[in-house]
Amino acid sequence: LARQRQELAEAWQDAEARVTLAQAIREADGEAIRQEARQQLVSLEEEIALLDQRLRDEVPEFFDLINPSSLDAKAVQRLLSNGEAALLIMPGEFGTHSIAVTPDAIQWHRSELTELEVNRLVARLRASVATSGSPKRFHRKDAYQLYTELVEPLQGILASSQEVYAVPGGSLAALPLAVLVTQEPKGPDVDPQALRETAWLSDRFALVQLPSLQSLLFLRRFNSGDTNYRTDASFAGFGDPDLDGRASSRGGGDTALLRTAYLPNAGGEAAIADVSQLRRLASLPGTQAELIAIQSALGAPVQSVVLGEEATETTVRKTDLSRINVLAFATHGLLAGEVDGIAEPALVFTPPDAPNARDDGLLTASEITTLKLNADWVILSACNTAAGEGGGEGLSGLARAFFYAGARSLLASHWPVRDDIAPNLIVTMILEQQRDPDLSRARALQRAIVEIRSNIADPSSAHPAAWAPFVIVGEGR
């Protein structure tokens, strides 16, 4: 139903565009095109309305996540516990609004920093971390400006919070807030020691990112889950898909993804991916070591890791994921728009020889919603899985899909993760929680970041490109 609704919405947008284009045609042909498109709009609106009613009748929680109603201030405060805060940042044409909420206080600040200026600062910071090859100079003064303009004025009510649920809008959704700088930076931007001594926002708060505050309400209302039967950290990991492209390190110089065409399917069924194009993607041998390291740290059986030609959509669907506590996907992540003919993000698996609508090598966001999960933690160690609306619907699309399927939190990446960093960071998080079972996942990530950044033997690890790609999305506890 979700997939059908999306297809109808895309058809409505196409029809609306034809109406607009036909305005420039003054001849009779233009009027005919307009009339036809308007009739199609009406017909599509009727179909969408019927489908929406069916969704409300059969799965009412769907709209609580996909198209949630507004939350008033008191409702937001009731969501938060002591030590928790929410931070909303909304860039606009005439300034940027920041709102901080704690269980007993609310503060609203307006900065003169416009959306265009925010976009410029974010683009400079992203360019220094998300590009292949050696890390570039990280513009700490830009990161400090974003902090002083958007967060520091709210520090009064945030000061007593340990965990902050952040809802960054616009291009800010594509930047982990962990890289904001809270004190005037000193020393050269390229000096590893100066980078280690920088006051990063991730040192002050354990940060969790959300597509919306309503998604936190959804998680705490609908996805409490039944974990009574789980006596250990059950695990399943899928990665290192069988691809023909030159082997690549995710943090190396050959991580560009292809524009993979979708092909029409016979019988009116959903289109399927062109597997010949998918197979040209670079293989990712480093993901194998990462999944094995996670499996070892959790004490899970060897067979819990599925690799190579076995790492298919079919295998994922056949696995009883409802009994998995920690679920990991280490592969390519495709943003909406990177695949011709589909407007949703997807994860890449081993392409089948005979593709069909249920297995074409791409597990899309709408297909993820059909999985039956009961996972405390889904690890998406794939580039772009946390990208925000500014760069395609990555975080919001994938996160909503996994939340709806039954996951409570994600560990997602904003850019390609180095093969030597990803397993160390994730395993450190696991070990920190094993040492302190009461430690939240957000606090565990906070500690793991410090450990990665403090590795003096590897000067490059001090750069945010190494330690900052991962964010917790969803439930931080």
mmCIF file of N, CA, C and O in Angstrom, residues 329-399:
data_model
loop_
_atom_site.group_PDB
_atom_site.id
_atom_site.type_symbol
_atom_site.label_atom_id
_atom_site.label_comp_id
_atom_site.label_asym_id
_atom_site.label_seq_id
_atom_site.Cartn_x
_atom_site.Cartn_y
_atom_site.Cartn_z
ATOM 1 N N PHE A 329 23.813 -3.931 8.246
ATOM 2 C CA PHE A 329 23.946 -3.970 6.790
ATOM 3 C C PHE A 329 25.184 -3.165 6.432
ATOM 4 O O PHE A 329 25.234 -1.951 6.669
ATOM 5 N N ALA A 330 26.190 -3.829 5.860
ATOM 6 C CA ALA A 330 27.426 -3.162 5.465
ATOM 7 C C ALA A 330 27.552 -3.283 3.954
ATOM 8 O O ALA A 330 28.012 -4.302 3.421
ATOM 9 N N THR A 331 27.137 -2.236 3.251
ATOM 10 C CA THR A 331 27.060 -2.301 1.797
ATOM 11 C C THR A 331 26.968 -0.889 1.238
ATOM 12 O O THR A 331 27.163 0.086 1.945
ATOM 13 N N HIS A 332 26.661 -0.768 -0.055
ATOM 14 C CA HIS A 332 26.395 0.536 -0.653
ATOM 15 C C HIS A 332 25.007 1.019 -0.235
ATOM 16 O O HIS A 332 24.058 0.239 -0.178
ATOM 17 N N GLY A 333 24.903 2.312 0.018
ATOM 18 C CA GLY A 333 23.610 2.943 0.224
ATOM 19 C C GLY A 333 23.359 3.921 -0.912
ATOM 20 O O GLY A 333 24.220 4.741 -1.229
ATOM 21 N N LEU A 334 22.206 3.807 -1.561
ATOM 22 C CA LEU A 334 21.861 4.700 -2.666
ATOM 23 C C LEU A 334 20.833 5.723 -2.205
ATOM 24 O O LEU A 334 19.844 5.366 -1.563
ATOM 25 N N LEU A 335 21.074 6.980 -2.530
ATOM 26 C CA LEU A 335 20.126 8.032 -2.214
ATOM 27 C C LEU A 335 18.987 8.056 -3.218
ATOM 28 O O LEU A 335 19.124 7.583 -4.347
ATOM 29 N N ALA A 336 17.866 8.624 -2.793
ATOM 30 C CA ALA A 336 16.792 8.883 -3.737
ATOM 31 C C ALA A 336 17.328 9.772 -4.854
ATOM 32 O O ALA A 336 18.004 10.760 -4.601
ATOM 33 N N GLY A 337 17.067 9.399 -6.100
ATOM 34 C CA GLY A 337 17.550 10.176 -7.230
ATOM 35 C C GLY A 337 18.809 9.612 -7.857
ATOM 36 O O GLY A 337 19.136 9.940 -8.995
ATOM 37 N N GLU A 338 19.546 8.760 -7.127
ATOM 38 C CA GLU A 338 20.729 8.138 -7.721
ATOM 39 C C GLU A 338 20.345 6.967 -8.610
ATOM 40 O O GLU A 338 21.169 6.472 -9.373
ATOM 41 N N VAL A 339 19.105 6.518 -8.489
ATOM 42 C CA VAL A 339 18.614 5.414 -9.299
ATOM 43 C C VAL A 339 17.510 5.946 -10.197
ATOM 44 O O VAL A 339 16.503 6.453 -9.718
ATOM 45 N N ASP A 340 17.720 5.854 -11.498
ATOM 46 C CA ASP A 340 16.723 6.361 -12.436
ATOM 47 C C ASP A 340 15.400 5.618 -12.256
ATOM 48 O O ASP A 340 15.357 4.391 -12.234
ATOM 49 N N GLY A 341 14.320 6.364 -12.121
ATOM 50 C CA GLY A 341 13.002 5.765 -12.080
ATOM 51 C C GLY A 341 12.489 5.459 -10.698
ATOM 52 O O GLY A 341 11.403 4.905 -10.555
ATOM 53 N N ILE A 342 13.234 5.804 -9.638
ATOM 54 C CA ILE A 342 12.742 5.547 -8.285
ATOM 55 C C ILE A 342 13.126 6.710 -7.383
ATOM 56 O O ILE A 342 14.241 7.239 -7.471
ATOM 57 N N ALA A 343 12.199 7.134 -6.554
ATOM 58 C CA ALA A 343 12.412 8.331 -5.737
ATOM 59 C C ALA A 343 12.541 7.969 -4.265
ATOM 60 O O ALA A 343 12.018 8.652 -3.406
ATOM 61 N N GLU A 344 13.216 6.873 -3.953
ATOM 62 C CA GLU A 344 13.428 6.500 -2.565
ATOM 63 C C GLU A 344 14.817 5.892 -2.405
ATOM 64 O O GLU A 344 15.384 5.363 -3.352
ATOM 65 N N PRO A 345 15.378 5.964 -1.197
ATOM 66 C CA PRO A 345 16.709 5.391 -0.968
ATOM 67 C C PRO A 345 16.645 3.870 -0.922
ATOM 68 O O PRO A 345 15.567 3.277 -0.773
ATOM 69 N N ALA A 346 17.824 3.232 -1.030
ATOM 70 C CA ALA A 346 17.864 1.776 -1.063
ATOM 71 C C ALA A 346 19.240 1.276 -0.625
ATOM 72 O O ALA A 346 20.228 2.007 -0.677
ATOM 73 N N LEU A 347 19.286 0.014 -0.210
ATOM 74 C CA LEU A 347 20.530 -0.679 0.112
ATOM 75 C C LEU A 347 20.796 -1.709 -0.974
ATOM 76 O O LEU A 347 19.877 -2.344 -1.492
ATOM 77 N N VAL A 348 22.093 -1.886 -1.307
ATOM 78 C CA VAL A 348 22.479 -2.771 -2.404
ATOM 79 C C VAL A 348 22.839 -4.154 -1.865
ATOM 80 O O VAL A 348 23.595 -4.279 -0.903
ATOM 81 N N PHE A 349 22.297 -5.193 -2.522
ATOM 82 C CA PHE A 349 22.626 -6.578 -2.202
ATOM 83 C C PHE A 349 23.129 -7.273 -3.464
ATOM 84 O O PHE A 349 23.157 -6.670 -4.541
ATOM 85 N N THR A 350 23.536 -8.517 -3.341
ATOM 86 C CA THR A 350 24.027 -9.262 -4.494
ATOM 87 C C THR A 350 22.908 -9.399 -5.531
ATOM 88 O O THR A 350 21.842 -9.939 -5.228
ATOM 89 N N PRO A 351 23.120 -8.900 -6.756
ATOM 90 C CA PRO A 351 22.066 -8.979 -7.783
ATOM 91 C C PRO A 351 21.828 -10.429 -8.197
ATOM 92 O O PRO A 351 22.775 -11.194 -8.404
ATOM 93 N N PRO A 352 20.575 -10.841 -8.337
ATOM 94 C CA PRO A 352 20.270 -12.211 -8.760
ATOM 95 C C PRO A 352 20.446 -12.380 -10.260
ATOM 96 O O PRO A 352 20.438 -11.407 -11.012
ATOM 97 N N ASP A 353 20.586 -13.615 -10.695
ATOM 98 C CA ASP A 353 20.674 -13.890 -12.131
ATOM 99 C C ASP A 353 19.343 -13.619 -12.821
ATOM 100 O O ASP A 353 19.306 -13.163 -13.963
ATOM 101 N N ALA A 354 18.242 -13.929 -12.131
ATOM 102 C CA ALA A 354 16.902 -13.721 -12.694
ATOM 103 C C ALA A 354 16.136 -12.776 -11.771
ATOM 104 O O ALA A 354 15.421 -13.214 -10.867
ATOM 105 N N PRO A 355 16.286 -11.472 -11.967
ATOM 106 C CA PRO A 355 15.649 -10.518 -11.050
ATOM 107 C C PRO A 355 14.128 -10.536 -11.155
ATOM 108 O O PRO A 355 13.568 -10.829 -12.206
ATOM 109 N N ASN A 356 13.487 -10.229 -10.037
ATOM 110 C CA ASN A 356 12.032 -10.068 -10.014
ATOM 111 C C ASN A 356 11.690 -8.966 -9.030
ATOM 112 O O ASN A 356 12.566 -8.356 -8.419
ATOM 113 N N ALA A 357 10.405 -8.705 -8.861
ATOM 114 C CA ALA A 357 9.982 -7.571 -8.036
ATOM 115 C C ALA A 357 10.384 -7.742 -6.578
ATOM 116 O O ALA A 357 10.527 -6.761 -5.848
ATOM 117 N N ARG A 358 10.594 -8.996 -6.120
ATOM 118 C CA ARG A 358 10.945 -9.222 -4.717
ATOM 119 C C ARG A 358 12.448 -9.338 -4.505
ATOM 120 O O ARG A 358 12.911 -9.295 -3.363
ATOM 121 N N ASP A 359 13.210 -9.495 -5.562
ATOM 122 C CA ASP A 359 14.665 -9.593 -5.431
ATOM 123 C C ASP A 359 15.303 -9.105 -6.721
ATOM 124 O O ASP A 359 15.408 -9.836 -7.694
ATOM 125 N N ASP A 360 15.724 -7.821 -6.692
ATOM 126 C CA ASP A 360 16.431 -7.261 -7.846
ATOM 127 C C ASP A 360 17.762 -6.647 -7.419
ATOM 128 O O ASP A 360 18.374 -5.889 -8.173
ATOM 129 N N GLY A 361 18.208 -6.973 -6.208
ATOM 130 C CA GLY A 361 19.481 -6.449 -5.723
ATOM 131 C C GLY A 361 19.373 -5.132 -4.989
ATOM 132 O O GLY A 361 20.375 -4.651 -4.447
ATOM 133 N N LEU A 362 18.195 -4.523 -4.962
ATOM 134 C CA LEU A 362 17.982 -3.260 -4.252
ATOM 135 C C LEU A 362 16.857 -3.433 -3.233
ATOM 136 O O LEU A 362 15.715 -3.730 -3.610
ATOM 137 N N LEU A 363 17.184 -3.256 -1.959
ATOM 138 C CA LEU A 363 16.172 -3.257 -0.911
ATOM 139 C C LEU A 363 15.793 -1.802 -0.662
ATOM 140 O O LEU A 363 16.526 -1.044 -0.034
ATOM 141 N N THR A 364 14.645 -1.404 -1.191
ATOM 142 C CA THR A 364 14.225 -0.009 -1.127
ATOM 143 C C THR A 364 13.552 0.289 0.214
ATOM 144 O O THR A 364 13.170 -0.620 0.963
ATOM 145 N N ALA A 365 13.368 1.584 0.483
ATOM 146 C CA ALA A 365 12.746 1.998 1.737
ATOM 147 C C ALA A 365 11.349 1.392 1.874
ATOM 148 O O ALA A 365 10.967 0.922 2.950
ATOM 149 N N SER A 366 10.560 1.402 0.794
ATOM 150 C CA SER A 366 9.207 0.854 0.894
ATOM 151 C C SER A 366 9.242 -0.654 1.131
ATOM 152 O O SER A 366 8.356 -1.199 1.801
ATOM 153 N N GLU A 367 10.253 -1.344 0.589
ATOM 154 C CA GLU A 367 10.376 -2.783 0.851
ATOM 155 C C GLU A 367 10.816 -3.041 2.288
ATOM 156 O O GLU A 367 10.420 -4.042 2.896
ATOM 157 N N ILE A 368 11.625 -2.146 2.847
ATOM 158 C CA ILE A 368 12.061 -2.298 4.243
ATOM 159 C C ILE A 368 10.855 -2.265 5.172
ATOM 160 O O ILE A 368 10.821 -2.966 6.189
ATOM 161 N N THR A 369 9.833 -1.448 4.836
ATOM 162 C CA THR A 369 8.657 -1.373 5.700
ATOM 163 C C THR A 369 7.939 -2.709 5.821
ATOM 164 O O THR A 369 7.180 -2.925 6.772
ATOM 165 N N THR A 370 8.146 -3.628 4.871
ATOM 166 C CA THR A 370 7.463 -4.918 4.915
ATOM 167 C C THR A 370 8.205 -5.936 5.773
ATOM 168 O O THR A 370 7.683 -7.027 6.014
ATOM 169 N N LEU A 371 9.429 -5.615 6.230
ATOM 170 C CA LEU A 371 10.157 -6.530 7.104
ATOM 171 C C LEU A 371 9.518 -6.529 8.488
ATOM 172 O O LEU A 371 8.895 -5.552 8.902
ATOM 173 N N LYS A 372 9.701 -7.609 9.222
ATOM 174 C CA LYS A 372 9.178 -7.704 10.587
ATOM 175 C C LYS A 372 10.366 -7.738 11.544
ATOM 176 O O LYS A 372 10.987 -8.777 11.736
ATOM 177 N N LEU A 373 10.673 -6.561 12.112
ATOM 178 C CA LEU A 373 11.842 -6.416 12.981
ATOM 179 C C LEU A 373 11.417 -6.269 14.434
ATOM 180 O O LEU A 373 10.289 -5.898 14.744
ATOM 181 N N ASN A 374 12.353 -6.566 15.321
ATOM 182 C CA ASN A 374 12.201 -6.259 16.742
ATOM 183 C C ASN A 374 13.595 -5.920 17.257
ATOM 184 O O ASN A 374 14.057 -6.458 18.263
ATOM 185 N N ALA A 375 14.281 -5.039 16.533
ATOM 186 C CA ALA A 375 15.696 -4.760 16.780
ATOM 187 C C ALA A 375 15.867 -3.495 17.612
ATOM 188 O O ALA A 375 15.276 -2.461 17.303
ATOM 189 N N ASP A 376 16.675 -3.608 18.658
ATOM 190 C CA ASP A 376 17.044 -2.413 19.408
ATOM 191 C C ASP A 376 17.937 -1.515 18.574
ATOM 192 O O ASP A 376 17.963 -0.301 18.759
ATOM 193 N N TRP A 377 18.670 -2.121 17.632
ATOM 194 C CA TRP A 377 19.729 -1.387 16.952
ATOM 195 C C TRP A 377 19.914 -1.944 15.557
ATOM 196 O O TRP A 377 20.127 -3.145 15.372
ATOM 197 N N VAL A 378 19.799 -1.095 14.544
ATOM 198 C CA VAL A 378 20.125 -1.455 13.163
ATOM 199 C C VAL A 378 21.333 -0.625 12.745
ATOM 200 O O VAL A 378 21.306 0.603 12.813
ATOM 201 N N ILE A 379 22.399 -1.298 12.337
ATOM 202 C CA ILE A 379 23.629 -0.632 11.918
ATOM 203 C C ILE A 379 23.632 -0.541 10.398
ATOM 204 O O ILE A 379 23.608 -1.558 9.705
ATOM 205 N N LEU A 380 23.635 0.688 9.885
ATOM 206 C CA LEU A 380 23.673 0.918 8.439
ATOM 207 C C LEU A 380 25.049 1.463 8.095
ATOM 208 O O LEU A 380 25.249 2.673 8.003
ATOM 209 N N SER A 381 25.993 0.579 7.935
ATOM 210 C CA SER A 381 27.360 0.987 7.629
ATOM 211 C C SER A 381 27.504 1.079 6.114
ATOM 212 O O SER A 381 28.234 0.318 5.475
ATOM 213 N N ALA A 382 26.769 2.012 5.557
ATOM 214 C CA ALA A 382 26.756 2.228 4.115
ATOM 215 C C ALA A 382 26.772 3.725 3.888
ATOM 216 O O ALA A 382 26.094 4.469 4.584
ATOM 217 N N CYS A 383 27.561 4.175 2.936
ATOM 218 C CA CYS A 383 27.646 5.614 2.725
ATOM 219 C C CYS A 383 26.279 6.176 2.368
ATOM 220 O O CYS A 383 25.463 5.524 1.718
ATOM 221 N N ASN A 384 26.029 7.380 2.850
ATOM 222 C CA ASN A 384 24.821 8.149 2.523
ATOM 223 C C ASN A 384 23.559 7.727 3.252
ATOM 224 O O ASN A 384 22.511 8.311 3.026
ATOM 225 N N THR A 385 23.615 6.728 4.167
ATOM 226 C CA THR A 385 22.375 6.291 4.786
ATOM 227 C C THR A 385 21.816 7.318 5.744
ATOM 228 O O THR A 385 20.655 7.230 6.137
ATOM 229 N N ALA A 386 22.612 8.320 6.152
ATOM 230 C CA ALA A 386 22.091 9.358 7.041
ATOM 231 C C ALA A 386 21.949 10.685 6.333
ATOM 232 O O ALA A 386 21.737 11.701 6.966
ATOM 233 N N ALA A 387 22.094 10.708 5.007
ATOM 234 C CA ALA A 387 21.986 11.980 4.290
ATOM 235 C C ALA A 387 20.612 12.571 4.488
ATOM 236 O O ALA A 387 19.614 11.872 4.560
ATOM 237 N N GLY A 388 20.543 13.885 4.596
ATOM 238 C CA GLY A 388 19.278 14.554 4.856
ATOM 239 C C GLY A 388 18.567 14.947 3.584
ATOM 240 O O GLY A 388 18.967 14.596 2.477
ATOM 241 N N GLU A 389 17.498 15.707 3.768
ATOM 242 C CA GLU A 389 16.665 16.092 2.632
ATOM 243 C C GLU A 389 17.450 16.874 1.586
ATOM 244 O O GLU A 389 17.158 16.828 0.406
ATOM 245 N N GLY A 390 18.463 17.625 2.025
ATOM 246 C CA GLY A 390 19.189 18.452 1.078
ATOM 247 C C GLY A 390 19.917 17.657 0.028
ATOM 248 O O GLY A 390 20.166 18.122 -1.071
ATOM 249 N N GLY A 391 20.298 16.392 0.353
ATOM 250 C CA GLY A 391 21.022 15.587 -0.605
ATOM 251 C C GLY A 391 20.262 14.352 -1.017
ATOM 252 O O GLY A 391 20.839 13.337 -1.330
ATOM 253 N N GLY A 392 18.963 14.415 -0.994
ATOM 254 C CA GLY A 392 18.157 13.241 -1.276
ATOM 255 C C GLY A 392 17.631 12.676 0.023
ATOM 256 O O GLY A 392 18.214 12.826 1.078
ATOM 257 N N GLU A 393 16.480 12.008 -0.054
ATOM 258 C CA GLU A 393 15.852 11.544 1.164
ATOM 259 C C GLU A 393 16.551 10.292 1.648
ATOM 260 O O GLU A 393 16.214 9.174 1.314
ATOM 261 N N GLY A 394 17.580 10.451 2.458
ATOM 262 C CA GLY A 394 18.312 9.322 2.994
ATOM 263 C C GLY A 394 17.845 9.013 4.390
ATOM 264 O O GLY A 394 17.154 8.040 4.633
ATOM 265 N N LEU A 395 18.195 9.848 5.338
ATOM 266 C CA LEU A 395 17.840 9.606 6.724
ATOM 267 C C LEU A 395 16.341 9.466 6.892
ATOM 268 O O LEU A 395 15.865 8.497 7.454
ATOM 269 N N SER A 396 15.593 10.447 6.414
ATOM 270 C CA SER A 396 14.160 10.431 6.678
ATOM 271 C C SER A 396 13.493 9.222 6.041
ATOM 272 O O SER A 396 12.626 8.590 6.639
ATOM 273 N N GLY A 397 13.896 8.865 4.809
ATOM 274 C CA GLY A 397 13.279 7.735 4.139
ATOM 275 C C GLY A 397 13.650 6.407 4.763
ATOM 276 O O GLY A 397 12.780 5.606 5.122
ATOM 277 N N LEU A 398 14.955 6.151 4.930
ATOM 278 C CA LEU A 398 15.392 4.883 5.503
ATOM 279 C C LEU A 398 15.008 4.771 6.970
ATOM 280 O O LEU A 398 14.586 3.714 7.436
ATOM 281 N N ALA A 399 15.166 5.855 7.725
ATOM 282 C CA ALA A 399 14.846 5.794 9.148
ATOM 283 C C ALA A 399 13.372 5.490 9.359
ATOM 284 O O ALA A 399 13.013 4.613 10.147
#
